[in-house]
mmCIF file of C-alpha atoms and ligand atoms in Angstrom:
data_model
loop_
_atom_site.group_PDB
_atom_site.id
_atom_site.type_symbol
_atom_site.label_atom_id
_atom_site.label_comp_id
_atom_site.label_asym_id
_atom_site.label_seq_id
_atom_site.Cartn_x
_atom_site.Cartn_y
_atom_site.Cartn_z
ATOM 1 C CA UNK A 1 -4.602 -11.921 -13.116
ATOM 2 C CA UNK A 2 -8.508 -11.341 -12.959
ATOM 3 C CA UNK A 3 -9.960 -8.276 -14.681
ATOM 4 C CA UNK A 4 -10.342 -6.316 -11.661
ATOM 5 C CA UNK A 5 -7.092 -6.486 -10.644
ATOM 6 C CA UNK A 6 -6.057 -4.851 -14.136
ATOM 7 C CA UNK A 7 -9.017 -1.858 -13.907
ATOM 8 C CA UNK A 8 -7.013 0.035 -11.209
ATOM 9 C CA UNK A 9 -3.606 -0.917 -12.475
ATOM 10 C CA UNK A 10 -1.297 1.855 -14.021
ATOM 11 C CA UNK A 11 0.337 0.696 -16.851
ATOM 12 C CA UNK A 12 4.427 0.821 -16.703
ATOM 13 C CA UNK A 13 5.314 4.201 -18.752
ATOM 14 C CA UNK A 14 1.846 5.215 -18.713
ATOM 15 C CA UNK A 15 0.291 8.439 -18.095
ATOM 16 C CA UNK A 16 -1.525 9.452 -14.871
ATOM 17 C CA UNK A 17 -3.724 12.183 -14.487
ATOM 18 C CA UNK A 18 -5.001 12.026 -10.876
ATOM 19 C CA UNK A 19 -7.581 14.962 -11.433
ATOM 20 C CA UNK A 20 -9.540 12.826 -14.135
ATOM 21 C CA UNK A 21 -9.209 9.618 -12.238
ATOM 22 C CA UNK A 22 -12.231 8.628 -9.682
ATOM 23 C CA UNK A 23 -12.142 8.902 -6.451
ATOM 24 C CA UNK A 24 -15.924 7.453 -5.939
ATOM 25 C CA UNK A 25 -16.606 5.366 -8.528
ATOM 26 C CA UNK A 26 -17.854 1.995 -8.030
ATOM 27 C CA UNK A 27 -16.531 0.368 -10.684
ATOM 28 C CA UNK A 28 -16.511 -3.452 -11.306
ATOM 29 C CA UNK A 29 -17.849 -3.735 -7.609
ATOM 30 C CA UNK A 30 -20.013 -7.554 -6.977
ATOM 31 C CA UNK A 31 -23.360 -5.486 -5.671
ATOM 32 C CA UNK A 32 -24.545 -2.834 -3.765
ATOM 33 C CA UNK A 33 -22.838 -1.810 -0.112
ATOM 34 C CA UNK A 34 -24.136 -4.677 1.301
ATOM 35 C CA UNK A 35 -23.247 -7.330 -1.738
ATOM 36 C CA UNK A 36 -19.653 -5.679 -1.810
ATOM 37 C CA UNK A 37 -18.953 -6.372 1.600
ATOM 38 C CA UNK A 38 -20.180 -9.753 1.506
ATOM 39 C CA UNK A 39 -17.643 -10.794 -1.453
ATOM 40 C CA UNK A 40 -14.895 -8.617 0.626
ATOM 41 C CA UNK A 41 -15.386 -11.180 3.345
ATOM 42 C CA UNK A 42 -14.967 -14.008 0.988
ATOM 43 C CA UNK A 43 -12.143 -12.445 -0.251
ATOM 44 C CA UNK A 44 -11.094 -12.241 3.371
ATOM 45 C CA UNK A 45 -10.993 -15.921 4.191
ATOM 46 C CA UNK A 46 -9.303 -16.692 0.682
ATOM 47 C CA UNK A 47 -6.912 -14.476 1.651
ATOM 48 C CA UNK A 48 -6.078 -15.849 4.730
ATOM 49 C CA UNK A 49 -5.880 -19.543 3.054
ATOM 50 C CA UNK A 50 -3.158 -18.201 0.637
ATOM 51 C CA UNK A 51 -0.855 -16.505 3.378
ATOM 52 C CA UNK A 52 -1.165 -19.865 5.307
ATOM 53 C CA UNK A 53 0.279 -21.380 1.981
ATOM 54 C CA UNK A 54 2.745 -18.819 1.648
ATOM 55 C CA UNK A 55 4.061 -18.608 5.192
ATOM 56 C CA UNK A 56 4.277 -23.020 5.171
ATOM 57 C CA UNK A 57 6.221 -22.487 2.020
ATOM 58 C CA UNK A 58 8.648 -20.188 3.530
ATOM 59 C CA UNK A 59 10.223 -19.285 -0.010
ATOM 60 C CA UNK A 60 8.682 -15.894 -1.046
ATOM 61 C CA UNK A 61 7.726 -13.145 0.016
ATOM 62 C CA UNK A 62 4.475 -10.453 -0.375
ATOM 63 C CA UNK A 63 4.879 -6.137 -0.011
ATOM 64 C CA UNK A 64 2.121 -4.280 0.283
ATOM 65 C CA UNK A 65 3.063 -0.374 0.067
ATOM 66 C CA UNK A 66 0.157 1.448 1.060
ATOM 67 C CA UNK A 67 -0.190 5.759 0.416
ATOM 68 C CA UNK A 68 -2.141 8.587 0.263
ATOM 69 C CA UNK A 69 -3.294 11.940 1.536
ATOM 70 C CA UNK A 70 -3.982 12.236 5.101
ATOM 71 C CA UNK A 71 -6.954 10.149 6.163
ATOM 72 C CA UNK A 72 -6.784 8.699 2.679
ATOM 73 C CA UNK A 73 -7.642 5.388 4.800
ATOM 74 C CA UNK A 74 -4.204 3.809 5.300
ATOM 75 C CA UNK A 75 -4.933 2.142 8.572
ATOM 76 C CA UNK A 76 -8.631 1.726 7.957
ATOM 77 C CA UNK A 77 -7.865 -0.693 4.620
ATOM 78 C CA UNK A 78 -4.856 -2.334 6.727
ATOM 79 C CA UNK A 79 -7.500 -3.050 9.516
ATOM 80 C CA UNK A 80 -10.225 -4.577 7.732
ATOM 81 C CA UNK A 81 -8.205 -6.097 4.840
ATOM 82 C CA UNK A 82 -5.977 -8.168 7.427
ATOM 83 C CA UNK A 83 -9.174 -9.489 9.769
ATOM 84 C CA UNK A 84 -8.900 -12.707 9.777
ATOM 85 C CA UNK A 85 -4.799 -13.064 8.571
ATOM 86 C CA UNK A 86 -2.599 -14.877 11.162
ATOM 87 C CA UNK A 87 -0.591 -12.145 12.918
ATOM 88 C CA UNK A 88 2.171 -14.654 12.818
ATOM 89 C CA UNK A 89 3.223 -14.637 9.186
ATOM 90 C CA UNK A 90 1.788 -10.100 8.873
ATOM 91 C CA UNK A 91 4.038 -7.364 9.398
ATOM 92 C CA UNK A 92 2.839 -3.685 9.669
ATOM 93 C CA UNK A 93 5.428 -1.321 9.215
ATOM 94 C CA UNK A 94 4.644 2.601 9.484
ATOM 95 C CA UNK A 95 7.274 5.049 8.471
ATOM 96 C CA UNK A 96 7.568 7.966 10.412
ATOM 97 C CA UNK A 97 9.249 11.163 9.845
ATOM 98 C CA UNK A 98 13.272 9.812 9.340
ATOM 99 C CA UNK A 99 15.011 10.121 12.817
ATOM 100 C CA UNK A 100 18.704 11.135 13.184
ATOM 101 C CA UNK A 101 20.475 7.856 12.525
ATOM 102 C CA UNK A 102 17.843 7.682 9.349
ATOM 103 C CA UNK A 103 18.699 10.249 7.984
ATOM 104 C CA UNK A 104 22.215 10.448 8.425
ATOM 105 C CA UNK A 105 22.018 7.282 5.690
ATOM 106 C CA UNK A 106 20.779 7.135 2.130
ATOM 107 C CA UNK A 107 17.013 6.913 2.163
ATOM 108 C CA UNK A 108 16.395 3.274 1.547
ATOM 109 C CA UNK A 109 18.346 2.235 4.132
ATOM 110 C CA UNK A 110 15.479 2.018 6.882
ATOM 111 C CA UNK A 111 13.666 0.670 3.905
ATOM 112 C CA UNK A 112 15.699 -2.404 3.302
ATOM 113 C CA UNK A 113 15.764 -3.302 7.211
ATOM 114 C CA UNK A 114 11.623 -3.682 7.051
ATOM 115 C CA UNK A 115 11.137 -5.557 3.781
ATOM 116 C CA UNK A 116 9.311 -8.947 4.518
ATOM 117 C CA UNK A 117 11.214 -12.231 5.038
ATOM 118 C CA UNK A 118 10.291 -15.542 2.937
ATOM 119 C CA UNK A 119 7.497 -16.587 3.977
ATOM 120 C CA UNK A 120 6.010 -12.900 5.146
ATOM 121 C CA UNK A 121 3.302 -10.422 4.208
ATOM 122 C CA UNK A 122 4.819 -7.201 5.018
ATOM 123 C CA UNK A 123 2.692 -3.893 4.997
ATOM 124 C CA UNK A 124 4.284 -0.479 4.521
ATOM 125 C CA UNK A 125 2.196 2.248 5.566
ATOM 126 C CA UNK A 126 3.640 4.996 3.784
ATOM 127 C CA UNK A 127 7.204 4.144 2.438
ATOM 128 C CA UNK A 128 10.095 4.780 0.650
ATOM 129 C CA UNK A 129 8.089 6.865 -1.534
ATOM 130 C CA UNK A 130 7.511 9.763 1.216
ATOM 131 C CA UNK A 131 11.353 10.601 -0.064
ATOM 132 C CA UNK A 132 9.875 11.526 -3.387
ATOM 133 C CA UNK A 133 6.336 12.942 -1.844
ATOM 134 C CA UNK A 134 6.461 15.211 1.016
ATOM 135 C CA UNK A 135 10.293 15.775 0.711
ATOM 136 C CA UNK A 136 9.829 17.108 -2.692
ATOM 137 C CA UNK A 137 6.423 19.534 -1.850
ATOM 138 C CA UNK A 138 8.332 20.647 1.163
ATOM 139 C CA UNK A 139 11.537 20.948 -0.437
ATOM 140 C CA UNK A 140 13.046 19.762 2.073
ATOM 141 C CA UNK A 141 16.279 18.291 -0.331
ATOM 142 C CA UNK A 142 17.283 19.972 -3.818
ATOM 143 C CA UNK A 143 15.451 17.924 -7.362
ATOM 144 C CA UNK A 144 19.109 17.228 -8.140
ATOM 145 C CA UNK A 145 18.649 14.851 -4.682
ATOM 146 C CA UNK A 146 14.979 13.334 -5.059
ATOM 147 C CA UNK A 147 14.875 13.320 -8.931
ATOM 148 C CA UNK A 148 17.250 10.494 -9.163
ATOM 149 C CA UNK A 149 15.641 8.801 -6.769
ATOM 150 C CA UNK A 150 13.025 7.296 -8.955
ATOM 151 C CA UNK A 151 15.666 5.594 -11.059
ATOM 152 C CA UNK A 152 17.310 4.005 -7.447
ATOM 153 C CA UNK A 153 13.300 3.109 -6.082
ATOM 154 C CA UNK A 154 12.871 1.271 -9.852
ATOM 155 C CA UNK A 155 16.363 -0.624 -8.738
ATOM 156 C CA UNK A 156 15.563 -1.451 -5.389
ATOM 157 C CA UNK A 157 11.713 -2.700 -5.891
ATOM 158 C CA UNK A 158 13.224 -4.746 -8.791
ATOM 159 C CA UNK A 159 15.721 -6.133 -7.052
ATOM 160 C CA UNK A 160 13.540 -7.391 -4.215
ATOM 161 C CA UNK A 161 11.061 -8.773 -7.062
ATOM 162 C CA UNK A 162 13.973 -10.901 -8.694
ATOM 163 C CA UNK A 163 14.660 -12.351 -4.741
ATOM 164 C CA UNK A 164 11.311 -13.798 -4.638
ATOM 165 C CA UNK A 165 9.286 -10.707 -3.143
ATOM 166 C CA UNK A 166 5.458 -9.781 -4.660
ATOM 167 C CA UNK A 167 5.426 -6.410 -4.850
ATOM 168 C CA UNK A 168 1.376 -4.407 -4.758
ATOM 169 C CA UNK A 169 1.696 -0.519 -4.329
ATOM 170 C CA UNK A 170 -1.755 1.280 -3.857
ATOM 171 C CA UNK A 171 -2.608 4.559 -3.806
ATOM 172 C CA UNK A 172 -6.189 5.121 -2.406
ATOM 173 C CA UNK A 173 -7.493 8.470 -4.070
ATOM 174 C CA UNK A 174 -9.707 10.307 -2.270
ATOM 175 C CA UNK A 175 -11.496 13.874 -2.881
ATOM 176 C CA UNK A 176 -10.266 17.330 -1.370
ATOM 177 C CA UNK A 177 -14.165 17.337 -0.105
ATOM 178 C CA UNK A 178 -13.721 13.970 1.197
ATOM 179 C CA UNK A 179 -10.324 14.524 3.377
ATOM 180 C CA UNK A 180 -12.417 17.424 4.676
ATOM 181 C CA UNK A 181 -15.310 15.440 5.816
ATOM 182 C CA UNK A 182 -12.912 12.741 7.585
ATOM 183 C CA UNK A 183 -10.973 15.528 8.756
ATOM 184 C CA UNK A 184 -14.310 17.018 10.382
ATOM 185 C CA UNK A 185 -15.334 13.348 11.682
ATOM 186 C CA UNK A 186 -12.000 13.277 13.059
ATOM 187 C CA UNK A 187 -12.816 17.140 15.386
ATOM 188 C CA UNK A 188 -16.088 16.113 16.363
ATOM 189 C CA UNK A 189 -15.559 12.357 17.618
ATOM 190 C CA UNK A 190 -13.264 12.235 21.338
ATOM 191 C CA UNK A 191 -11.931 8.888 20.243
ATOM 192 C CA UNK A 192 -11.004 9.966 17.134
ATOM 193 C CA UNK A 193 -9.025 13.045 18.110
ATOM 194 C CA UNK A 194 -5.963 10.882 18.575
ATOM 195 C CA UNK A 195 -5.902 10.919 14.561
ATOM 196 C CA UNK A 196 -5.728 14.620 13.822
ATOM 197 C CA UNK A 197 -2.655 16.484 13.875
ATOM 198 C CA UNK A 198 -2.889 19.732 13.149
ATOM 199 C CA UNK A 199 0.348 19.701 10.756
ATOM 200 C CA UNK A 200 -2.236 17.614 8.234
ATOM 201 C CA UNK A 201 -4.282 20.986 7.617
ATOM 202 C CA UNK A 202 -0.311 22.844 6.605
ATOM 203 C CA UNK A 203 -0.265 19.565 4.444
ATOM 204 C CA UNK A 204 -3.865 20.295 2.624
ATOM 205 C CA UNK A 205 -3.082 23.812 1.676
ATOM 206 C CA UNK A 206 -0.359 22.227 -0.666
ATOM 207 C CA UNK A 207 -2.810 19.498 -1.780
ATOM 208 C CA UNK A 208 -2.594 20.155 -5.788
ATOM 209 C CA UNK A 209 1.328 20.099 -5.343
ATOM 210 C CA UNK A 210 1.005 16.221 -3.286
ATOM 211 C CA UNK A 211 -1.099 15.507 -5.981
ATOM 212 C CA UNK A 212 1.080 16.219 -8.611
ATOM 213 C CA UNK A 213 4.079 14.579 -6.892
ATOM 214 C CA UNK A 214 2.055 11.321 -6.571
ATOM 215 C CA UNK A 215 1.184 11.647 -10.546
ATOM 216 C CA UNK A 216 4.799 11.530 -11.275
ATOM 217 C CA UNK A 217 5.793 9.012 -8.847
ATOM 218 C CA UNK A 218 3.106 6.407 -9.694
ATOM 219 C CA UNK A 219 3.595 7.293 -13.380
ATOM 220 C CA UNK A 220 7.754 6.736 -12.902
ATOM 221 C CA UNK A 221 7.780 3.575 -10.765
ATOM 222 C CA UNK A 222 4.834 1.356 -11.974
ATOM 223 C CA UNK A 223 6.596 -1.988 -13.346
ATOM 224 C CA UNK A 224 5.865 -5.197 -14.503
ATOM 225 C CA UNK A 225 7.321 -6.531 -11.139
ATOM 226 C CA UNK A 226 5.965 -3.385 -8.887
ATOM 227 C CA UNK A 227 3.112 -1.909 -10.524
ATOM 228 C CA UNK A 228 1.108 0.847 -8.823
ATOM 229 C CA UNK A 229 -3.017 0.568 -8.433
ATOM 230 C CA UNK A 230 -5.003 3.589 -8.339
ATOM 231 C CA UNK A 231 -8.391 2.984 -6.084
ATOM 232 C CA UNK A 232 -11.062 5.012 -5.582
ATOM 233 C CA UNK A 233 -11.082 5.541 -1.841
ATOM 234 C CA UNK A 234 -13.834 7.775 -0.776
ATOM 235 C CA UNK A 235 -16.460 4.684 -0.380
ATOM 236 C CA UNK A 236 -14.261 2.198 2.204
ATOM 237 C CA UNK A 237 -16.450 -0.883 0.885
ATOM 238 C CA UNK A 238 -15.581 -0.108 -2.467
ATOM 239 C CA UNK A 239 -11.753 0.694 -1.375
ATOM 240 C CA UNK A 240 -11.867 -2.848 0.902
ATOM 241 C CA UNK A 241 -13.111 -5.220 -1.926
ATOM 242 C CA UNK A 242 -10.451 -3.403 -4.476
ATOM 243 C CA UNK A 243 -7.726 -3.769 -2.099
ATOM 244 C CA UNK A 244 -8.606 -7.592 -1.272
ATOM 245 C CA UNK A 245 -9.099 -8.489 -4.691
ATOM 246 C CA UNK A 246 -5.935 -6.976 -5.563
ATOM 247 C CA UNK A 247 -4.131 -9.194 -2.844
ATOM 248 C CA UNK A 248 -6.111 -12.042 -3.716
ATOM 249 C CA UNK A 249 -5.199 -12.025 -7.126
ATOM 250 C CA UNK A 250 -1.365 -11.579 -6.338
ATOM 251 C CA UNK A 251 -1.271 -14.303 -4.242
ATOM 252 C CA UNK A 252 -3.050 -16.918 -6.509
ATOM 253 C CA UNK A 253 -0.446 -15.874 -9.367
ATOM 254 C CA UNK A 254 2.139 -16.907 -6.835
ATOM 255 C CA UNK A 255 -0.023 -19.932 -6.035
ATOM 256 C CA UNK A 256 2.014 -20.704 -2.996
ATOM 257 C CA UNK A 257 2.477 -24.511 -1.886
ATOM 258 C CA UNK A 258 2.697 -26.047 1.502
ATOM 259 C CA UNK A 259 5.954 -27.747 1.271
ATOM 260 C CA UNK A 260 6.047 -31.702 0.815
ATOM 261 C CA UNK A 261 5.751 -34.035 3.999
ATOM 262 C CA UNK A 262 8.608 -35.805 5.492
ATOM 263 C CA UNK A 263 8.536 -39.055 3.808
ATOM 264 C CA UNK A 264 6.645 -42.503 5.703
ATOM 265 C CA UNK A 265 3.915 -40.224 7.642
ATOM 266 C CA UNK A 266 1.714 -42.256 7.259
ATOM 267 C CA UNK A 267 2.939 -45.227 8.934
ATOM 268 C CA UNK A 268 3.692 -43.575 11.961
ATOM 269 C CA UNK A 269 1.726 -43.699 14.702
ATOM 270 C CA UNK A 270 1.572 -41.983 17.932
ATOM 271 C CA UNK A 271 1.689 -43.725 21.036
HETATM 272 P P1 LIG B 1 1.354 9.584 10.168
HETATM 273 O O1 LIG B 1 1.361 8.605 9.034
HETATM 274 O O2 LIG B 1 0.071 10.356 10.277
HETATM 275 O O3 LIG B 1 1.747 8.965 11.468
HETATM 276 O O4 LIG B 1 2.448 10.698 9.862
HETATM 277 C C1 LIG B 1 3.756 10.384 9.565
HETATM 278 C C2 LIG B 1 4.421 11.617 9.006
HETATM 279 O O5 LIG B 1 5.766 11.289 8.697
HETATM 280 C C3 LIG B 1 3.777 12.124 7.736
HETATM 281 O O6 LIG B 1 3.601 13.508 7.790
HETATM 282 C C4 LIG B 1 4.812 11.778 6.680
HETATM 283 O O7 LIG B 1 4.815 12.636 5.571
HETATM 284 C C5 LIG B 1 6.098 11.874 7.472
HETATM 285 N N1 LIG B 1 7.188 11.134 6.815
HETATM 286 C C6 LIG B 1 7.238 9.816 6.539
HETATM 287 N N2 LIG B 1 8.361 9.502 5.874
HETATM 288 C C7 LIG B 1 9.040 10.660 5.712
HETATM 289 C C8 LIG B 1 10.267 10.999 5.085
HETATM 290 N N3 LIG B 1 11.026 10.076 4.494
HETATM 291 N N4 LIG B 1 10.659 12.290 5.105
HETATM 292 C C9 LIG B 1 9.891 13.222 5.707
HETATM 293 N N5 LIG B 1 8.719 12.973 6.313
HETATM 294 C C10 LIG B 1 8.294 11.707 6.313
HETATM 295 MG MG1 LIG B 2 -1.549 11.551 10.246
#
């Protein structure tokens, strides 16, 4: 794994602090704006090569668990990071609020139905992890229901790591001034109103709590097999190039083959 891949990475019993860690910082990037974005779109086409490979090989799989606070840039980085990926072999999957029949089963259970298949790149957009976010800030379950929950999310990600899946879990870390700006983009643009939701501002007010909950969480389930990357978000060059290096990297660890031809190809020929 290359350095930069390592920089945002949260070591597996390690401490996280989210209130000293960046949320602007530039760190490691190729170049200015301009430079960055460049190498992103290198990174772009080599990532596309390597899902080819994986989806011909058909024998693992790649998760990409994607959270943060509201307009943290969840769909943004799924948006630009994906340009150029075959739709074929891509899954997005956004988790919503848990409906009836959800909810009436233990919380990994929509979870397991979405993971990718061999051969897929599967994208959560938010996750399993809302169970140990907003359900613990809101309450909405007693500790002596979420708490243990870290110990089943360790199980379950390292279960799906044994079966062949790549697991890359991101939280893009953005400012409280930041959120506010994008928030404020989000009011004055028509064609962004679609995006606000006034329940996001109820969600703000308890921003020190979220960001404690996320400490915890990315603190108790970063693994050797599922670790967690921290990455400054509040620049979305910077947050694309981390992202697509991170992927990148993954996927050349795998170093996923095209599977071997039939045999006597080469003396067909077509007619
Ligand atoms: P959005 O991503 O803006 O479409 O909003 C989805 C909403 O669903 C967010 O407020 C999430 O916190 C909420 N949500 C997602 N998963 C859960 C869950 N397991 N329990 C409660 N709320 C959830
Ligand atoms: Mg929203």
């Amino acid at each position: 794994m290359s350095n930069h891949s390592e920089r945002w990475r949260v070591s597996p019993g390690g401490h996280v602090d989210l209130a000293k860690e960046p949320t602007n910082s530039t760190d490691g990037a190729p170049g200015d704006k301009a430079e960055t974005a460049e190498a992103t779109a290198e990174l772009t086409l080599k990532l596309a090569e390597l899902q080819t490979r994986l989806w011909a090989e058909g024998k693992r799989s790649l998760l990409l668990v994607l959270q943060a606070m509201d307009a943290g840039g969840k769909d943004g980085t799924v948006k630009h990071v994906f340009t150029g990926v075959n739709p074929a072999g891509v899954r997005v999957v956004s988790f919503k609020v848990p409906s009836e029949l959800e909810r009436s089963h233990d919380f990994l259970w929509r979870i397991h139905n979405e993971v990718p298949a061999k051969g897929e790149v599967g994208i959560f957009n938010r996750s399993h992890y809302e169970d140990v976010l907003i359900v613990r800030v809101n309450e909405l379950v007693p500790e002596t229901v979420w708490r243990p929950r870290f110990e089943a999310i360790r199980n379950f990600e390292q279960n799906l790591a044994d079966e062949g899946t790549a697991i890359v879990k991101i939280f893009l870390h953005i400012s409280k001034d930041e959120q506010a700006e994008r928030f404020q983009a989000r009011l004055d643009d028509p064609s962004k109103h679609w995006k606000f939701s006034t329940a996001d501002l109820d969600v703000r007010k308890k921003w020190d709590d979220y960001q404690l909950a996320y400490a915890d969480a990315l603190e108790k389930t970063s693994t050797d097999d599922a670790p967690w990357y921290v990455i400054p978000g509040d620049r979305k060059w910077y947050r694309n190039w981390a992202v697509s290096s991170i992927l990148v990297d993954t996927l050349d660890a795998l170093d996923p083959q095209y599977p071997p031809p039939e045999p006597g190809l080469d003396e067909i020929k077509i007619v």
